[in-house]
Amino acid sequence: MLDATTVVTSIIRPSEKVKLVIDTYPGSGRVSSSGTGTVRRGSVLSTRRVIAVITREDGGKEHGGLFIYKWTREDPPSLVLVTILAITPDFRVDLALLTSSQQPPAADPGTEVVPMSRADCVVDIHSDGMEFSFVCDEAQATQLRSESERLKKFESSEDEAPSQTHSWMAVYRPKLGDRRLISQYTRPYDLRDLYREPALSHGYAGNPGDEEVDAILIRDDWIRKTVYSRKDTFSTTHKLRVRVGTFNVNGKNPDASIRAWVQGREEGKTGLLDDPDMLFFGFQELDLSTGALLYSTSNLLETAWTSSIFSALGEKAGNYVKFASHQLVGMLILGFVRRGQRPYISEISTASIGVGIMGIMGNKGAVGIRFRFRHTIFTCVASHLAANDGLMEKRNSDYREIAHRLQFPLHAATPAEAAEQLNPVSSSIFESDVLIWMVNLNYRIEIPYGEVMEMTRPPMKAYNVPVLMEFDELSISKSNHLAFELFEESPITFPPTYRYFVNSGSLDIMRRPAWTDRILHMSSPASFVQQTVYSSHPEILLSDHKPVSADFIIETRTVDPELHSKVIIDTLRLVQTIGAIPDSPPKLRVESRTVSFGKIHYMQPLTQVVDIENTTSIACAFRMLPAQEGGSITPQWLTADIQYGLLLPSGRIRITLTALVDKNFARTIDPKVHSLETTIILHVEHGLDHFIVVNADFQPTCFAKSLDYLTHLPKSVRQSDGVATLNDNQAANIPRELMRIIDWLMTHPLHSRFNELFASSSSQDLLLLIREDLDTGDEFKFGDSARWTEEEITLAFGETLIYFLDSLVEPIVPESVHVLIGSSDSEDDGEFLDALPHVSVNVWVTLFAFLQFASNQSGVAIPEIDQADRIAATFAPILIRDRPDMNPEYRLSPLQKRAFLKRFLMV
C-alpha cells in the first residue's frame, strides 16, 4: 500500500516542511450536532483525498497551508494537487463524531479497495469562502485542528490577503496548461491584491531569494494586467450612475425631510439629480430597544423606510424597484434600481455579521448586498462600529472582524467542483469589482473636546477642516495601516455629522463633534469609478446624526465569455515556460548601463529612461534588488516606475527613473556634497544580474537647511558653493533669502486678494523661478510679464515663504520651548523670546512685524480677529512643529499654538 506521507514529502520543495498527512475517506454534508453525513469507508483509491499541512518559515513566522491531493488512476498511482487553502485567521476546522448507524457502502465491483483503519470523525474545513468535508480517524482530526490553531497564531490580525502572507504557495498551483486556471482569471480578484504589489521573496545582491516563487508571482501579475489591458477586445462598457447614502436615524421613524438626502441636491437644480440607475441606502440604529438584541425584528421598519424612500423619490418613484435588502437588528441596507436595468441584475446575495456585545451581538456589525450587474460584481456594505471616545482600537478591531467574517453565500457549485467535494460556498466582501462601504464609523477627532467645539462652531471655517482631519481617527487608522487603508474617500468639505440636538441644527455641547458617517469605496481596473458628489444634509433634523450621500459614475461591462476565455488562453500560452528552471538562462540586454541626470534642483523632478530587451527565445521575469538585506531598492532621491516585470521573447520595456530631492532628503544632505550616485541591481530570475549606475549633480539650495547655516553663508548658497565660512561675529542676523521674500511681500501688497495670501496654489514654474533666484542670489526675474500678473507673483512669494519655513531642518521654536508656551498665562512674552536661539528671535520678530503690517494693508473688510485666526492657523503647525515620536508633555494642541501666535499678531 502506498504511503501518502512519503509521496507528499517527495513532491514538496526542501524550503517547505510537511507537518501532517491524513489519508481520508470521502465525506459529504456539513458537520452537525448529530454527526449526520455520508461516509464511504474502504473507498476506491481514486475517490479518496490526502490532506497535508505544509509550512514555511518566513521572517521568524511560520505560515501554513492545507494541501488537498487526489490519487490518480495510474499504475502505480501518484498524487495530484486539487487545491490549497491558506491557514489564515479565518481558517476553521469543525469536528463531529460519527454515529454507529452510519455504515460504509459496498465498493464498486471490480475495483480495488484499499483497507483503512476505522474512521470515526467527520471534518469540515472552512477557509476563504471554501468548504471541504472528509472523514478520518478521530485522533488525526484532533491533530489537524490543533496544528491549524497553532499556525493561526502566527497570522496577523491586520487586513492582509493570503497572497501577501502565503505567496510561497504559488509554486504549487496548477500548471498553466490546466484549464482550471481559466476560472481563476474570470472570477473577481481580491481587491486587496490589486492594490498591492506581489509579495516577492526577500532578496538582495548576491542572494536573489526564492526565484521559483518570484517568477511565478511576477508571471501571474503580468497575466492579470495583460488580460485587463485587453478588456476592450472581449467586453463593452456601460456607464452606471449610482447614488449612495448612510444615515444613523437614532431610533426615529422616517418623515418627509429625507427627500433632499434621497434625491440629492446641487446648486441651482431641483429634483432627482441625473436620475441615478441605482440607489443604495444604509441605516444604523433603526431599533434601539433592548429586546431587538435578543430576537430578530420584524420587517416593519424595513417596510416603513422603503415606503419613505419611494415617497421621497416623488414622481420618479415609479421608475424604480427595490431589488435587495438585509437587516440585522438596527442595521439595514436597501438597494433600488431603475426598472429598465433590473433584468441585468443577477446572483443577488445578502449577508450580515454582529460584532457588538460579546463580539457577536447585532447592535454593532454590518449588513451587505452582493450582486452581478451585467458582468460586474458589486458589493455594498452598511456597518456600525463601536461608539464613544477613546475606543479607536475597538473600532479598528470591528472593521477587521467585518472584513474577515462577512461572507456572502454563493450559488450551487459547478459539477466539477461538486465532484471534487470542494465547494466555494461564500465570497468575501473584497472579491468584487466595485466595493462601496457606507458606514457609521463612530471615529472621533483626537484633540481636546473644547477645541473641537471651537473649530467646528458654525459657520465652520474652511481652513479648520484639514487641521481636524489630521486628528480624525479614520485618517490616523488609514495612514497607520490599521483599518480601511486601501479604501478611497473624497475630500470632506461639509461640517461634522455628529452630534446634534434632535429637531435642531445645533451641535450638542455635551458630545465631541466628529465626522462619524462616511462613504468609502474600492474598485478593480475593470471598473472605473468616479465620485462626483460627497455631502452631508444638515437641513435634516430627524436624528442626532446628519445623513451623508455620495454620487458615483461607474463603468460596468458586458463580457463575451468565449472571447474572454480565448484572451486568457492566448495569454497563458505566452508564458508557459515561466516558473520552471530553464535549460539555458534567460538574458536581458540593458541599453544604458550609466544614467546621468546632470544638474538637479530642489523640488524639481527630472526623468531619464532605461530600455531593456529580452534577447532569448523564452519569456523571462526580472526584478530589482536592494544592495543589502533589508535595504531599499533605490535611494530616497530616486524612484523607478517599474521594479519588476516580465518580457516575452524579443520584448522590450522602458523603465522611467525619476530624480527628486524633496525637503526630507535635502535635510540629510551635507551642503558641501553635491554628487548623488547609486547602483540599481536588475536581476533576471534564473539568470544574471545587471548593474545600472545612476548619478546626479545636486545644486545647493537654501531650502531644507538650518537658520544657523544660512546666516553663516558669505553670499547666496549657490555663490558660496554650499560652504558656510563666516564666523559668529560675521554672521547675518537673519537669512538673506528669508529677508528677500519678506521684502517682496511688503513692497507688493495684495489689498483685495489678501485672503488668498498663504492659501493659494501657485504655478510650479513660477515657484521654481523664485527658488532658483533665491539660491543663486540673482535679481528676481519672471520672463514674459504677461504670463503672470503681479498679484499672482506675490501670492507665489507667500507660498514660497510657507515652503521655506516648513523645510527648515529645525523649526523656529525648539521642542524644549513647547512646555513654556503651554504653561504661559502671562502677556509678557520676554521669557519666551529669551528661550529661543538668537537667530530664531530675529526671524520671529521680523516675521510677525511683516504679518502685522500685511494685515493692516489688506483693505479687506474682515474682522481683525478672523484675519489673525486665519494667519495663525497657517503658521502655527510650521513655527511650532510636532514630531510623531515627540515627548507627549511637549505636544501642544492646535488651538494652543494658534492662541499663542495671535498674541503677536494682535499687538
PDB file of N, CA and C in Angstrom, residues 75-113:
ATOM      1  N   ASP A  75      -0.882   3.378 -12.730  1.00  0.00           N
ATOM      2  CA  ASP A  75      -0.283   2.234 -12.044  1.00  0.00           C
ATOM      3  C   ASP A  75       1.234   2.397 -12.092  1.00  0.00           C
ATOM      4  N   PRO A  76       1.919   2.690 -11.028  1.00  0.00           N
ATOM      5  CA  PRO A  76       1.330   2.911  -9.701  1.00  0.00           C
ATOM      6  C   PRO A  76       0.694   4.304  -9.607  1.00  0.00           C
ATOM      7  N   PRO A  77      -0.260   4.473  -8.703  1.00  0.00           N
ATOM      8  CA  PRO A  77      -0.926   5.781  -8.564  1.00  0.00           C
ATOM      9  C   PRO A  77       0.025   6.827  -7.988  1.00  0.00           C
ATOM     10  N   SER A  78      -0.261   8.086  -8.298  1.00  0.00           N
ATOM     11  CA  SER A  78       0.504   9.206  -7.747  1.00  0.00           C
ATOM     12  C   SER A  78      -0.489  10.268  -7.258  1.00  0.00           C
ATOM     13  N   LEU A  79       0.021  11.288  -6.618  1.00  0.00           N
ATOM     14  CA  LEU A  79      -0.835  12.343  -6.067  1.00  0.00           C
ATOM     15  C   LEU A  79      -0.848  13.555  -6.987  1.00  0.00           C
ATOM     16  N   VAL A  80      -2.051  14.120  -7.174  1.00  0.00           N
ATOM     17  CA  VAL A  80      -2.234  15.348  -7.946  1.00  0.00           C
ATOM     18  C   VAL A  80      -2.893  16.376  -7.036  1.00  0.00           C
ATOM     19  N   LEU A  81      -2.352  17.594  -7.033  1.00  0.00           N
ATOM     20  CA  LEU A  81      -2.900  18.635  -6.166  1.00  0.00           C
ATOM     21  C   LEU A  81      -4.260  19.106  -6.677  1.00  0.00           C
ATOM     22  N   VAL A  82      -5.241  19.126  -5.786  1.00  0.00           N
ATOM     23  CA  VAL A  82      -6.574  19.644  -6.123  1.00  0.00           C
ATOM     24  C   VAL A  82      -6.636  21.131  -5.831  1.00  0.00           C
ATOM     25  N   THR A  83      -6.248  21.516  -4.616  1.00  0.00           N
ATOM     26  CA  THR A  83      -6.236  22.938  -4.260  1.00  0.00           C
ATOM     27  C   THR A  83      -5.449  23.117  -2.974  1.00  0.00           C
ATOM     28  N   ILE A  84      -5.196  24.370  -2.643  1.00  0.00           N
ATOM     29  CA  ILE A  84      -4.511  24.734  -1.401  1.00  0.00           C
ATOM     30  C   ILE A  84      -5.376  25.753  -0.667  1.00  0.00           C
ATOM     31  N   LEU A  85      -5.545  25.548   0.620  1.00  0.00           N
ATOM     32  CA  LEU A  85      -6.259  26.505   1.464  1.00  0.00           C
ATOM     33  C   LEU A  85      -5.264  27.109   2.443  1.00  0.00           C
ATOM     34  N   ALA A  86      -5.079  28.420   2.375  1.00  0.00           N
ATOM     35  CA  ALA A  86      -4.157  29.085   3.298  1.00  0.00           C
ATOM     36  C   ALA A  86      -4.732  29.047   4.710  1.00  0.00           C
ATOM     37  N   ILE A  87      -3.890  28.743   5.673  1.00  0.00           N
ATOM     38  CA  ILE A  87      -4.316  28.744   7.076  1.00  0.00           C
ATOM     39  C   ILE A  87      -4.145  30.170   7.595  1.00  0.00           C
ATOM     40  N   THR A  88      -5.237  30.896   7.589  1.00  0.00           N
ATOM     41  CA  THR A  88      -5.290  32.300   7.969  1.00  0.00           C
ATOM     42  C   THR A  88      -6.160  32.435   9.221  1.00  0.00           C
ATOM     43  N   PRO A  89      -6.327  33.653   9.746  1.00  0.00           N
ATOM     44  CA  PRO A  89      -7.197  33.803  10.919  1.00  0.00           C
ATOM     45  C   PRO A  89      -8.624  33.311  10.687  1.00  0.00           C
ATOM     46  N   ASP A  90      -9.068  33.241   9.426  1.00  0.00           N
ATOM     47  CA  ASP A  90     -10.429  32.790   9.127  1.00  0.00           C
ATOM     48  C   ASP A  90     -10.546  31.274   8.991  1.00  0.00           C
ATOM     49  N   PHE A  91      -9.445  30.591   8.918  1.00  0.00           N
ATOM     50  CA  PHE A  91      -9.448  29.136   8.721  1.00  0.00           C
ATOM     51  C   PHE A  91     -10.111  28.457   9.926  1.00  0.00           C
ATOM     52  N   ARG A  92     -11.006  27.499   9.644  1.00  0.00           N
ATOM     53  CA  ARG A  92     -11.736  26.854  10.738  1.00  0.00           C
ATOM     54  C   ARG A  92     -11.880  25.362  10.475  1.00  0.00           C
ATOM     55  N   VAL A  93     -11.711  24.552  11.516  1.00  0.00           N
ATOM     56  CA  VAL A  93     -11.892  23.106  11.450  1.00  0.00           C
ATOM     57  C   VAL A  93     -13.006  22.723  12.413  1.00  0.00           C
ATOM     58  N   ASP A  94     -14.084  22.139  11.896  1.00  0.00           N
ATOM     59  CA  ASP A  94     -15.183  21.648  12.722  1.00  0.00           C
ATOM     60  C   ASP A  94     -15.153  20.119  12.730  1.00  0.00           C
ATOM     61  N   LEU A  95     -15.337  19.523  13.894  1.00  0.00           N
ATOM     62  CA  LEU A  95     -15.305  18.067  14.046  1.00  0.00           C
ATOM     63  C   LEU A  95     -16.614  17.573  14.638  1.00  0.00           C
ATOM     64  N   ALA A  96     -17.012  16.346  14.243  1.00  0.00           N
ATOM     65  CA  ALA A  96     -18.168  15.687  14.855  1.00  0.00           C
ATOM     66  C   ALA A  96     -17.990  14.183  14.732  1.00  0.00           C
ATOM     67  N   LEU A  97     -18.250  13.481  15.829  1.00  0.00           N
ATOM     68  CA  LEU A  97     -18.139  12.021  15.817  1.00  0.00           C
ATOM     69  C   LEU A  97     -19.273  11.410  15.015  1.00  0.00           C
ATOM     70  N   LEU A  98     -18.961  10.286  14.319  1.00  0.00           N
ATOM     71  CA  LEU A  98     -19.978   9.567  13.561  1.00  0.00           C
ATOM     72  C   LEU A  98     -20.812   8.710  14.495  1.00  0.00           C
ATOM     73  N   THR A  99     -22.039   8.490  14.103  1.00  0.00           N
ATOM     74  CA  THR A  99     -22.894   7.573  14.856  1.00  0.00           C
ATOM     75  C   THR A  99     -22.665   6.153  14.369  1.00  0.00           C
ATOM     76  N   SER A 100     -22.937   5.204  15.193  1.00  0.00           N
ATOM     77  CA  SER A 100     -22.703   3.801  14.840  1.00  0.00           C
ATOM     78  C   SER A 100     -23.614   3.327  13.726  1.00  0.00           C
ATOM     79  N   SER A 101     -24.710   4.060  13.468  1.00  0.00           N
ATOM     80  CA  SER A 101     -25.650   3.633  12.423  1.00  0.00           C
ATOM     81  C   SER A 101     -25.133   3.911  11.025  1.00  0.00           C
ATOM     82  N   GLN A 102     -24.090   4.732  10.917  1.00  0.00           N
ATOM     83  CA  GLN A 102     -23.576   5.071   9.579  1.00  0.00           C
ATOM     84  C   GLN A 102     -22.661   3.958   9.100  1.00  0.00           C
ATOM     85  N   GLN A 103     -23.045   3.281   8.071  1.00  0.00           N
ATOM     86  CA  GLN A 103     -22.293   2.151   7.550  1.00  0.00           C
ATOM     87  C   GLN A 103     -21.736   2.498   6.180  1.00  0.00           C
ATOM     88  N   PRO A 104     -20.564   2.014   5.861  1.00  0.00           N
ATOM     89  CA  PRO A 104     -19.989   2.301   4.554  1.00  0.00           C
ATOM     90  C   PRO A 104     -20.685   1.535   3.456  1.00  0.00           C
ATOM     91  N   PRO A 105     -20.883   2.151   2.290  1.00  0.00           N
ATOM     92  CA  PRO A 105     -21.468   1.420   1.177  1.00  0.00           C
ATOM     93  C   PRO A 105     -20.470   0.438   0.598  1.00  0.00           C
ATOM     94  N   ALA A 106     -20.970  -0.536  -0.100  1.00  0.00           N
ATOM     95  CA  ALA A 106     -20.095  -1.516  -0.757  1.00  0.00           C
ATOM     96  C   ALA A 106     -19.289  -0.834  -1.837  1.00  0.00           C
ATOM     97  N   ALA A 107     -18.090  -1.342  -2.043  1.00  0.00           N
ATOM     98  CA  ALA A 107     -17.245  -0.779  -3.088  1.00  0.00           C
ATOM     99  C   ALA A 107     -17.766  -1.175  -4.454  1.00  0.00           C
ATOM    100  N   ASP A 108     -17.403  -0.410  -5.452  1.00  0.00           N
ATOM    101  CA  ASP A 108     -17.811  -0.742  -6.812  1.00  0.00           C
ATOM    102  C   ASP A 108     -17.196  -2.077  -7.218  1.00  0.00           C
ATOM    103  N   PRO A 109     -17.970  -2.930  -7.878  1.00  0.00           N
ATOM    104  CA  PRO A 109     -17.448  -4.242  -8.299  1.00  0.00           C
ATOM    105  C   PRO A 109     -16.224  -4.075  -9.203  1.00  0.00           C
ATOM    106  N   GLY A 110     -15.254  -4.945  -8.999  1.00  0.00           N
ATOM    107  CA  GLY A 110     -14.094  -4.967  -9.884  1.00  0.00           C
ATOM    108  C   GLY A 110     -13.080  -3.891  -9.608  1.00  0.00           C
ATOM    109  N   THR A 111     -13.276  -3.087  -8.541  1.00  0.00           N
ATOM    110  CA  THR A 111     -12.346  -2.006  -8.241  1.00  0.00           C
ATOM    111  C   THR A 111     -11.604  -2.315  -6.962  1.00  0.00           C
ATOM    112  N   GLU A 112     -10.302  -2.056  -6.979  1.00  0.00           N
ATOM    113  CA  GLU A 112      -9.502  -2.347  -5.797  1.00  0.00           C
ATOM    114  C   GLU A 112      -9.941  -1.477  -4.628  1.00  0.00           C
ATOM    115  N   VAL A 113     -10.133  -2.094  -3.488  1.00  0.00           N
ATOM    116  CA  VAL A 113     -10.489  -1.371  -2.279  1.00  0.00           C
ATOM    117  C   VAL A 113      -9.287  -1.403  -1.351  1.00  0.00           C
TER     118      VAL A 113
END
